[in-house]
């Protein structure tokens, strides 16, 4: 699998570490309540198809949101996670 790092360009997938669904970029407000935090921490989707994941690129230290298909592993885009979280 090839992933494009916004800093380094297209790289081999072995340079990256999968860190989970990009839901982590949409965490609830600190005062959102127990139900919202419970859902955020424990309930995850496992889609068959298009999804967004967080990946860490070790060589440059970038956190990247990668859009890919879980069935084909086709990567359709990548963005710095810091730009998505704003």
GROMACS .gro file of C-alpha atoms in nm:
model
   86
    1UNK     CA    1   0.000   0.000   0.000
    2UNK     CA    2   0.127   0.347  -0.089
    3UNK     CA    3   0.040   0.647   0.130
    4UNK     CA    4   0.116   1.008   0.045
    5UNK     CA    5   0.271   1.202   0.331
    6UNK     CA    6   0.201   1.575   0.291
    7UNK     CA    7   0.564   1.645   0.385
    8UNK     CA    8   0.754   1.358   0.218
    9UNK     CA    9   0.538   1.262  -0.078
   10UNK     CA   10   0.426   0.912  -0.174
   11UNK     CA   11   0.583   0.648   0.049
   12UNK     CA   12   0.560   0.275   0.118
   13UNK     CA   13   0.297   0.182   0.376
   14UNK     CA   14   0.563   0.016   0.595
   15UNK     CA   15   0.687   0.362   0.693
   16UNK     CA   16   0.354   0.433   0.862
   17UNK     CA   17   0.189   0.306   1.180
   18UNK     CA   18  -0.190   0.267   1.187
   19UNK     CA   19  -0.334   0.444   1.491
   20UNK     CA   20  -0.709   0.392   1.452
   21UNK     CA   21  -1.018   0.553   1.309
   22UNK     CA   22  -1.004   0.929   1.252
   23UNK     CA   23  -1.293   0.963   1.498
   24UNK     CA   24  -1.024   1.064   1.746
   25UNK     CA   25  -1.017   1.402   1.571
   26UNK     CA   26  -1.380   1.462   1.676
   27UNK     CA   27  -1.360   1.409   2.052
   28UNK     CA   28  -1.644   1.543   2.268
   29UNK     CA   29  -1.617   1.860   2.473
   30UNK     CA   30  -1.482   1.806   2.825
   31UNK     CA   31  -1.828   1.874   2.971
   32UNK     CA   32  -2.021   1.662   2.717
   33UNK     CA   33  -2.133   1.413   2.981
   34UNK     CA   34  -2.075   1.045   3.051
   35UNK     CA   35  -2.286   0.909   2.764
   36UNK     CA   36  -2.097   1.109   2.500
   37UNK     CA   37  -1.758   1.006   2.640
   38UNK     CA   38  -1.863   0.642   2.678
   39UNK     CA   39  -1.972   0.636   2.313
   40UNK     CA   40  -1.650   0.806   2.201
   41UNK     CA   41  -1.423   0.570   2.395
   42UNK     CA   42  -1.593   0.235   2.345
   43UNK     CA   43  -1.814   0.230   2.036
   44UNK     CA   44  -1.629   0.208   1.707
   45UNK     CA   45  -1.754   0.141   1.358
   46UNK     CA   46  -1.586  -0.123   1.147
   47UNK     CA   47  -1.698  -0.023   0.798
   48UNK     CA   48  -1.654  -0.236   0.491
   49UNK     CA   49  -1.568   0.031   0.236
   50UNK     CA   50  -1.461   0.394   0.259
   51UNK     CA   51  -1.321   0.514   0.590
   52UNK     CA   52  -1.081   0.768   0.738
   53UNK     CA   53  -0.794   0.654   0.959
   54UNK     CA   54  -0.510   0.812   1.154
   55UNK     CA   55  -0.162   0.706   1.055
   56UNK     CA   56   0.173   0.814   1.200
   57UNK     CA   57   0.464   0.864   0.961
   58UNK     CA   58   0.775   0.776   1.162
   59UNK     CA   59   1.045   0.927   0.939
   60UNK     CA   60   0.906   1.282   0.963
   61UNK     CA   61   0.678   1.255   1.269
   62UNK     CA   62   0.359   1.362   1.088
   63UNK     CA   63   0.011   1.252   1.196
   64UNK     CA   64  -0.196   1.199   0.882
   65UNK     CA   65  -0.565   1.139   0.816
   66UNK     CA   66  -0.580   0.882   0.538
   67UNK     CA   67  -0.896   0.819   0.336
   68UNK     CA   68  -0.900   0.461   0.214
   69UNK     CA   69  -1.123   0.169   0.124
   70UNK     CA   70  -1.102  -0.117   0.376
   71UNK     CA   71  -1.197  -0.376   0.115
   72UNK     CA   72  -0.944  -0.282  -0.153
   73UNK     CA   73  -0.691  -0.083   0.056
   74UNK     CA   74  -0.705   0.184  -0.214
   75UNK     CA   75  -0.592   0.516  -0.068
   76UNK     CA   76  -0.796   0.807  -0.206
   77UNK     CA   77  -0.634   1.092  -0.015
   78UNK     CA   78  -0.433   1.209   0.283
   79UNK     CA   79  -0.423   1.527   0.489
   80UNK     CA   80  -0.223   1.644   0.788
   81UNK     CA   81  -0.431   1.563   1.095
   82UNK     CA   82  -0.357   1.905   1.243
   83UNK     CA   83  -0.538   2.072   0.951
   84UNK     CA   84  -0.843   1.846   0.994
   85UNK     CA   85  -0.871   1.901   1.370
   86UNK     CA   86  -0.898   2.282   1.346
   0.00000   0.00000   0.00000
